[in-house]
PDB file of C-alpha atoms in Angstrom:
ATOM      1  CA  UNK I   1       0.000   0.000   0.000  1.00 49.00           C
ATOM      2  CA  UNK I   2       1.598   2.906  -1.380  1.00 49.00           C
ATOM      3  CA  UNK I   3       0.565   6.306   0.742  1.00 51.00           C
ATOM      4  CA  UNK I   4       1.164  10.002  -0.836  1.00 52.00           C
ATOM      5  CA  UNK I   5       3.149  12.184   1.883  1.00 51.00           C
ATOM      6  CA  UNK I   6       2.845  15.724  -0.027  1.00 51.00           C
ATOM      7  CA  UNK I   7      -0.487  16.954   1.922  1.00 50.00           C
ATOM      8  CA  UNK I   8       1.626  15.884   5.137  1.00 48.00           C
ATOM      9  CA  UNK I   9       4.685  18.172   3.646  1.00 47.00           C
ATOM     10  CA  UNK I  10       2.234  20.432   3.090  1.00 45.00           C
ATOM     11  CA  UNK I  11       1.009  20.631   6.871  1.00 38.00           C
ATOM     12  CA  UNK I  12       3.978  20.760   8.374  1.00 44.00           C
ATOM     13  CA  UNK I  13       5.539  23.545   5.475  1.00 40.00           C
ATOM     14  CA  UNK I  14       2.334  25.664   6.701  1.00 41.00           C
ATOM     15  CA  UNK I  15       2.830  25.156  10.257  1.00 41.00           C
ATOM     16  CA  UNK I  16       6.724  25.700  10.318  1.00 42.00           C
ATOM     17  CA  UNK I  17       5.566  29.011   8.123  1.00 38.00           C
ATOM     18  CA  UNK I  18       3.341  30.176  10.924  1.00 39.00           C
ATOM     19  CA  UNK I  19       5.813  29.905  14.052  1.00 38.00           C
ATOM     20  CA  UNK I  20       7.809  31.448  11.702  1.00 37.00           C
ATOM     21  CA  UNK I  21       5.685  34.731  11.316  1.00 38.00           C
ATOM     22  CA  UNK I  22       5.211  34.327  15.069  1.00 38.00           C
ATOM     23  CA  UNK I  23       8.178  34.706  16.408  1.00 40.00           C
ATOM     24  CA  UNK I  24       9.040  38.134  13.510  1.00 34.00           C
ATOM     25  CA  UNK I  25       5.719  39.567  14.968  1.00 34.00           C
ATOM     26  CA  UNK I  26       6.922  39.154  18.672  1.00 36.00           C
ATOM     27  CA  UNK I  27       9.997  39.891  18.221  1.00 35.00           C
ATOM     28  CA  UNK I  28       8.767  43.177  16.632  1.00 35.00           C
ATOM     29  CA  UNK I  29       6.858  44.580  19.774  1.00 34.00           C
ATOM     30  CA  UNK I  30       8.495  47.268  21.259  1.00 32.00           C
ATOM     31  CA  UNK I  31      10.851  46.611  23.911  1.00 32.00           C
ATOM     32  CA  UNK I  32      11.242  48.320  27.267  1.00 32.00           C
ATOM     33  CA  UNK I  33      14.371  48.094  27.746  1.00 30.00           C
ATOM     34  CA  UNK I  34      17.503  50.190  28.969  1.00 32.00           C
ATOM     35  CA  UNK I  35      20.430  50.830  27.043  1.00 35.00           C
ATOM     36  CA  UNK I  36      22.065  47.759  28.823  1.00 35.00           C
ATOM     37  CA  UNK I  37      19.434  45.655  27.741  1.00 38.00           C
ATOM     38  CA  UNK I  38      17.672  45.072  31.012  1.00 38.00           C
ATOM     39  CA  UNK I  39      13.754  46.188  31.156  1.00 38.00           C
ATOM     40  CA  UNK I  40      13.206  49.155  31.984  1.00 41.00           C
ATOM     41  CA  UNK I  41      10.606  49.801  35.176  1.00 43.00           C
ATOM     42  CA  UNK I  42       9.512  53.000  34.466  1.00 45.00           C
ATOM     43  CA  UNK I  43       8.936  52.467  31.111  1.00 41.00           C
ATOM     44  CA  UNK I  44       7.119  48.544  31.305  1.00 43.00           C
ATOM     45  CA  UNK I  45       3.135  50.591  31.668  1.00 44.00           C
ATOM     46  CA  UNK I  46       3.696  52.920  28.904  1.00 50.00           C
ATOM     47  CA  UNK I  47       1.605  51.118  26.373  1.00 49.00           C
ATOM     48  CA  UNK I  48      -0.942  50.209  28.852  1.00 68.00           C
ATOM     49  CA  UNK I  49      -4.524  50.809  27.454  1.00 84.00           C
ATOM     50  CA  UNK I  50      -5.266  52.740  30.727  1.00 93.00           C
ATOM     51  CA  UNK I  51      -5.426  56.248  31.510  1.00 93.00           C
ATOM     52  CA  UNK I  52      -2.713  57.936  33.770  1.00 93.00           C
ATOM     53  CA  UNK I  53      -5.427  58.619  36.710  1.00 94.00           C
ATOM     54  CA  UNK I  54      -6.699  54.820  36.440  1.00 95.00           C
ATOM     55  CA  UNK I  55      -2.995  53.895  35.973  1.00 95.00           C
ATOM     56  CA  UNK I  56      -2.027  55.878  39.430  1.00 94.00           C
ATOM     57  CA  UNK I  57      -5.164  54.489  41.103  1.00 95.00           C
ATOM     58  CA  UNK I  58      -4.418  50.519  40.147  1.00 95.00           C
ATOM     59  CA  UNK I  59      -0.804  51.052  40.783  1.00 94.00           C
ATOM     60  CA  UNK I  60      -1.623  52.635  44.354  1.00 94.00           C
ATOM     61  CA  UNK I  61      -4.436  50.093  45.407  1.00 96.00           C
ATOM     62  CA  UNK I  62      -2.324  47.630  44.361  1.00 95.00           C
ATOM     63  CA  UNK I  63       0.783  48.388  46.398  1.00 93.00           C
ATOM     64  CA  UNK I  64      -1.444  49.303  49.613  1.00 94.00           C
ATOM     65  CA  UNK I  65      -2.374  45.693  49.587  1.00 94.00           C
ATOM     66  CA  UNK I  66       0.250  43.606  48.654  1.00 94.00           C
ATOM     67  CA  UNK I  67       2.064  45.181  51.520  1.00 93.00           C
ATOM     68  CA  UNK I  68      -0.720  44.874  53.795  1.00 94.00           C
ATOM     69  CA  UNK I  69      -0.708  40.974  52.977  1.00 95.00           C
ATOM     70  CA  UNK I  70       3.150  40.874  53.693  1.00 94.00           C
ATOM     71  CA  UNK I  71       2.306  42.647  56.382  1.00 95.00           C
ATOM     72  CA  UNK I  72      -0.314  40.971  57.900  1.00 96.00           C
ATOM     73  CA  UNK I  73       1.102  37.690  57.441  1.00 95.00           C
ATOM     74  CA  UNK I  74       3.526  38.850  59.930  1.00 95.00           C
ATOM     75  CA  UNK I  75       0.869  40.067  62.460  1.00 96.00           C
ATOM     76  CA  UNK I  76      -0.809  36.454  61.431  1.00 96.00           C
ATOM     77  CA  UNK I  77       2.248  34.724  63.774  1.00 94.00           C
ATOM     78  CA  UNK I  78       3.340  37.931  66.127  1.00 94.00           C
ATOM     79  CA  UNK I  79       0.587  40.201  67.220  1.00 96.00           C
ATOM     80  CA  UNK I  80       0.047  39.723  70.746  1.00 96.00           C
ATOM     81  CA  UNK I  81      -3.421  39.589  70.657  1.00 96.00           C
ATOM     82  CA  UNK I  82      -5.700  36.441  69.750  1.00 97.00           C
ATOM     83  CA  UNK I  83      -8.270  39.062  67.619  1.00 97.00           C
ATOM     84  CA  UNK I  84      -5.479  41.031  66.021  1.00 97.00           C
ATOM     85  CA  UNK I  85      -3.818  37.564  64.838  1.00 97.00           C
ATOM     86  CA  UNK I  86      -7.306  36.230  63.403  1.00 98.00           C
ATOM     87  CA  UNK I  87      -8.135  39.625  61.932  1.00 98.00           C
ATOM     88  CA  UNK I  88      -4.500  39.648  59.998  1.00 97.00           C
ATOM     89  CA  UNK I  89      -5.686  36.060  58.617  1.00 98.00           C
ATOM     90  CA  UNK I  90      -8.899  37.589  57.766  1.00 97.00           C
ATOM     91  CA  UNK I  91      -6.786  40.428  55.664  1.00 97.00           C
ATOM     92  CA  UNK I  92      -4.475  38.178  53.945  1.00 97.00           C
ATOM     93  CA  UNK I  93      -7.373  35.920  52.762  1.00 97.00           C
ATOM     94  CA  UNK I  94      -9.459  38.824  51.945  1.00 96.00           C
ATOM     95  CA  UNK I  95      -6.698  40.728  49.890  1.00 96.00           C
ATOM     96  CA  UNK I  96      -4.878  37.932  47.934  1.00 95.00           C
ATOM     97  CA  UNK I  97      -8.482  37.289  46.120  1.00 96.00           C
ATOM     98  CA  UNK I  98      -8.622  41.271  45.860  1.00 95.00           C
ATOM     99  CA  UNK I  99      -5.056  41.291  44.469  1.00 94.00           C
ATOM    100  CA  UNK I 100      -5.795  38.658  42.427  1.00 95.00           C
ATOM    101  CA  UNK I 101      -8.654  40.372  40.692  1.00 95.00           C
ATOM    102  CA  UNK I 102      -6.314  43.456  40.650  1.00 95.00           C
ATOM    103  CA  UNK I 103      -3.569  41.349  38.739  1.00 94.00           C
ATOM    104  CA  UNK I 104      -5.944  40.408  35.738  1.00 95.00           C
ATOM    105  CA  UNK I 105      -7.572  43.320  35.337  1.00 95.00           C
ATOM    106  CA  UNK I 106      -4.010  44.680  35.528  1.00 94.00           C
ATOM    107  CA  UNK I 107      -2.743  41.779  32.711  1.00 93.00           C
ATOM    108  CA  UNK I 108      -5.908  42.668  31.012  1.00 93.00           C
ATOM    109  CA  UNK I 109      -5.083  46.490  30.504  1.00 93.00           C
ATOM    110  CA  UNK I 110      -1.290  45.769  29.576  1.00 92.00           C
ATOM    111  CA  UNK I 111      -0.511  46.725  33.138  1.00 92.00           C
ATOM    112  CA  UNK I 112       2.269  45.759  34.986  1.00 91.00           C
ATOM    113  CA  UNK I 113       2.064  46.078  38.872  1.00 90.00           C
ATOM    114  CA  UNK I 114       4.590  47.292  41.502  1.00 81.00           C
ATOM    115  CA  UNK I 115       6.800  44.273  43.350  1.00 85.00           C
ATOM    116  CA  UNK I 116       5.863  44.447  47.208  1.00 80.00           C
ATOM    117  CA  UNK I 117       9.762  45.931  48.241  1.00 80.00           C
ATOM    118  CA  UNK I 118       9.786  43.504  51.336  1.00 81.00           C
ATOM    119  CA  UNK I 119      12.842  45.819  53.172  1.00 83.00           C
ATOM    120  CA  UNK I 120      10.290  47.455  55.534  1.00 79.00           C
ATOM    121  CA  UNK I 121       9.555  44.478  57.491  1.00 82.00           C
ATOM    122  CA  UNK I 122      13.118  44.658  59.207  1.00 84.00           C
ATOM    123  CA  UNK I 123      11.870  47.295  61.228  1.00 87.00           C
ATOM    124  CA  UNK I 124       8.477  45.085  62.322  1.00 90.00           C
ATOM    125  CA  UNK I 125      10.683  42.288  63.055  1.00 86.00           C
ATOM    126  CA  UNK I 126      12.146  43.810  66.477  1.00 88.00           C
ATOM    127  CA  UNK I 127       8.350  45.281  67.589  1.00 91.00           C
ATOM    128  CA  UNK I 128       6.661  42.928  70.049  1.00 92.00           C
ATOM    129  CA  UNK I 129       3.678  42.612  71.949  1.00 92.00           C
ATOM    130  CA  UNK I 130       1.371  45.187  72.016  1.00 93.00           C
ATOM    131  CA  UNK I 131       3.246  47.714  70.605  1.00 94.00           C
ATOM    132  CA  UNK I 132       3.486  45.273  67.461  1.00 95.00           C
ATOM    133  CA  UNK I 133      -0.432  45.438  67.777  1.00 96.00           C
ATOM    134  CA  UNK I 134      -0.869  49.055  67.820  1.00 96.00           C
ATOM    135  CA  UNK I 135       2.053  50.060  65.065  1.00 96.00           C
ATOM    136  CA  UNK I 136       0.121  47.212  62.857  1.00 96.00           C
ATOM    137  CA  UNK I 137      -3.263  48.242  63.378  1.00 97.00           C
ATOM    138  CA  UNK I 138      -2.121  52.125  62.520  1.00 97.00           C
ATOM    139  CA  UNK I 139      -0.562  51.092  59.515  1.00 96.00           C
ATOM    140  CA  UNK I 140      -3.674  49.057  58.187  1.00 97.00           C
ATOM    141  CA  UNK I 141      -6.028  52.075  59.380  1.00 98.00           C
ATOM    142  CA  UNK I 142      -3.653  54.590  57.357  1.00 97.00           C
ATOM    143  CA  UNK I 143      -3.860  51.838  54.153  1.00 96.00           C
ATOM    144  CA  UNK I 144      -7.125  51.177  54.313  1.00 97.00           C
ATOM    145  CA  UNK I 145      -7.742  55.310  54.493  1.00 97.00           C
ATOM    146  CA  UNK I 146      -5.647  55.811  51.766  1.00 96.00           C
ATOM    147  CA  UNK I 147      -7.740  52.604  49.544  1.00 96.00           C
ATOM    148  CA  UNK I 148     -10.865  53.392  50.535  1.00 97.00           C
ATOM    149  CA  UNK I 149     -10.593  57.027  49.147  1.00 97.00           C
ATOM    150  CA  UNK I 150      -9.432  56.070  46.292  1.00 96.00           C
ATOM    151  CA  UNK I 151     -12.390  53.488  45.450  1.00 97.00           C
ATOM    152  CA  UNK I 152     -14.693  55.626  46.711  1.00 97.00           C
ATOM    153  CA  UNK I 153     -13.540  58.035  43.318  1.00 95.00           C
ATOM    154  CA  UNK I 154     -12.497  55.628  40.853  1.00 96.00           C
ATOM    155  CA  UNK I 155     -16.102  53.870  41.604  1.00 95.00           C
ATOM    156  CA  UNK I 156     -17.480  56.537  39.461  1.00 94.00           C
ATOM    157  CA  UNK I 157     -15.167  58.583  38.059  1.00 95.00           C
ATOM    158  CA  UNK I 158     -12.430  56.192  36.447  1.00 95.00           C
ATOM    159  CA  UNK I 159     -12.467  56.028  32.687  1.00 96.00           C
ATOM    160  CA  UNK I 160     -12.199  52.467  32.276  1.00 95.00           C
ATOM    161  CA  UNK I 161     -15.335  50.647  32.941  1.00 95.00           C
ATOM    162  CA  UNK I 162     -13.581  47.408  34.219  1.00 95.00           C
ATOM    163  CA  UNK I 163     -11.472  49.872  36.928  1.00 96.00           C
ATOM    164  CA  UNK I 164     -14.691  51.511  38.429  1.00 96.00           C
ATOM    165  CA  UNK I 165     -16.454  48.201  38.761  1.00 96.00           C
ATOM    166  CA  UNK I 166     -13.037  46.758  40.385  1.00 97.00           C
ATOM    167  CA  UNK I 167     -13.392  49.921  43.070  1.00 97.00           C
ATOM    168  CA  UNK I 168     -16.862  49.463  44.017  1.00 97.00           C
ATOM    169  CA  UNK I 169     -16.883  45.671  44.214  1.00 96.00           C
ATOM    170  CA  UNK I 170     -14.078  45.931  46.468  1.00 97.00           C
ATOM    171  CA  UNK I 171     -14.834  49.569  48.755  1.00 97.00           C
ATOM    172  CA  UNK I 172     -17.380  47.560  51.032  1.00 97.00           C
ATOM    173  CA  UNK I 173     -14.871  45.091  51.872  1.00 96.00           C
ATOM    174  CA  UNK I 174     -12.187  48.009  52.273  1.00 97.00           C
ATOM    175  CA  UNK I 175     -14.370  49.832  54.428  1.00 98.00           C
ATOM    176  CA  UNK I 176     -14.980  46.957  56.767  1.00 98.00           C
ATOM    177  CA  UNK I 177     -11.719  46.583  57.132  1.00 97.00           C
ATOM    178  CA  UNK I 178     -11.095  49.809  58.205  1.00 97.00           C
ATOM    179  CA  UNK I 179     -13.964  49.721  60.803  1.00 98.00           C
ATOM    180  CA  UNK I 180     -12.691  47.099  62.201  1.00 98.00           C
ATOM    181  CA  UNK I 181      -8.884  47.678  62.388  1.00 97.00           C
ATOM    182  CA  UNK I 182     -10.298  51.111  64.402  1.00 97.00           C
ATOM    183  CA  UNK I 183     -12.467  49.102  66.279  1.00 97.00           C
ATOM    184  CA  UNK I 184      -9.616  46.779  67.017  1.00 97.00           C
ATOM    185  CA  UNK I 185      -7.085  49.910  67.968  1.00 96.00           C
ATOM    186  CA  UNK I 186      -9.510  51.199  70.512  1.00 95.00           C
ATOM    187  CA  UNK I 187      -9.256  47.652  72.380  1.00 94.00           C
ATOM    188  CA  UNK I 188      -5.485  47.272  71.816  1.00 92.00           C
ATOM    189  CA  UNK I 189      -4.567  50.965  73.626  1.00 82.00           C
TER     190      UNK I 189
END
């Protein structure tokens, strides 16, 4: 039985074709890179299909909580108090799905987001007891300040549609946050 290879030649002569043109067209997307070839940070969200006010307010959101996550993952095994400890557990959980949601709407809009700069948490490591609880709950209250305004804008004044409905899906779970971090202060002093 005799079998006729061409349309097989044929397939693989088109698909070889194809990753060819792939890797041209990739290769000829502008690169953010420095004149030593490394990327370039402050040039990586330049093509990003956001505005520079949703932009600031993705970018700032985003580093609020990842640090608050680092942070509280600390206060998860230090804080002094049983109810501080649980409500840092509470945060992490809460913000990694928020941050997650963050990331692909981030991906989604060309956006990359800050890296969490993890030198800060030196300075937590020698705080103890409850002044560990009070310096952690201040710094989630100022966060959470800082977040919450800036959902309570973007919510209905960001440009992008897919940025406002990120703010207010998120602002009630912000702002319970914040209540209770105050809530938890008041009990800590």
């Amino acid at each position: 039985m005799k079998t006729n290879s061409t349309p097989i030649r044929h397939v693989i002569c088109a698909a070889s074709l194809l990753l060819l043109a792939a890797g041209t067209m990739a290769s000829a997307e502008p690169k953010v890179t420095t004149t030593t070839g490394a990327v370039d940070p402050t040039k990586v969200n330049e093509h990003s299909q956001l505005s520079h006010g949703d932009k600031r307010f993705v970018e700032k959101v985003a580093k609020i909580s990842m640090e608050e996550v680092t942070l509280s993952r600390l206060a998860a095994e230090r804080a002094s108090r049983e109810d501080v400890r649980e409500f840092a557990q509470q945060l992490v959980a809460e913000h990694e799905k928020a941050n997650a949601d963050l990331s692909m709407l981030a991906s989604n809009k060309g956006l990359v987001l800050p890296v969490v700069d993890k030198t800060h948490l030196a300075s937590w490591e020698k705080k103890k007891g409850k002044d560990f609880d009070e310096d952690y709950l201040e710094k989630i209250i100022d966060g959470h300040k800082d977040a919450v305004d800036a959902m309570e804008s973007n919510a209905t004044k960001a440009e992008d549609s897919d940025v406002a409905t990120y703010a207010r899906t998120h602002l009630a779970a912000m702002q319970e946050h914040l209540r209770k971090a105050q809530d938890l202060k008041k009990l800590v002093k």
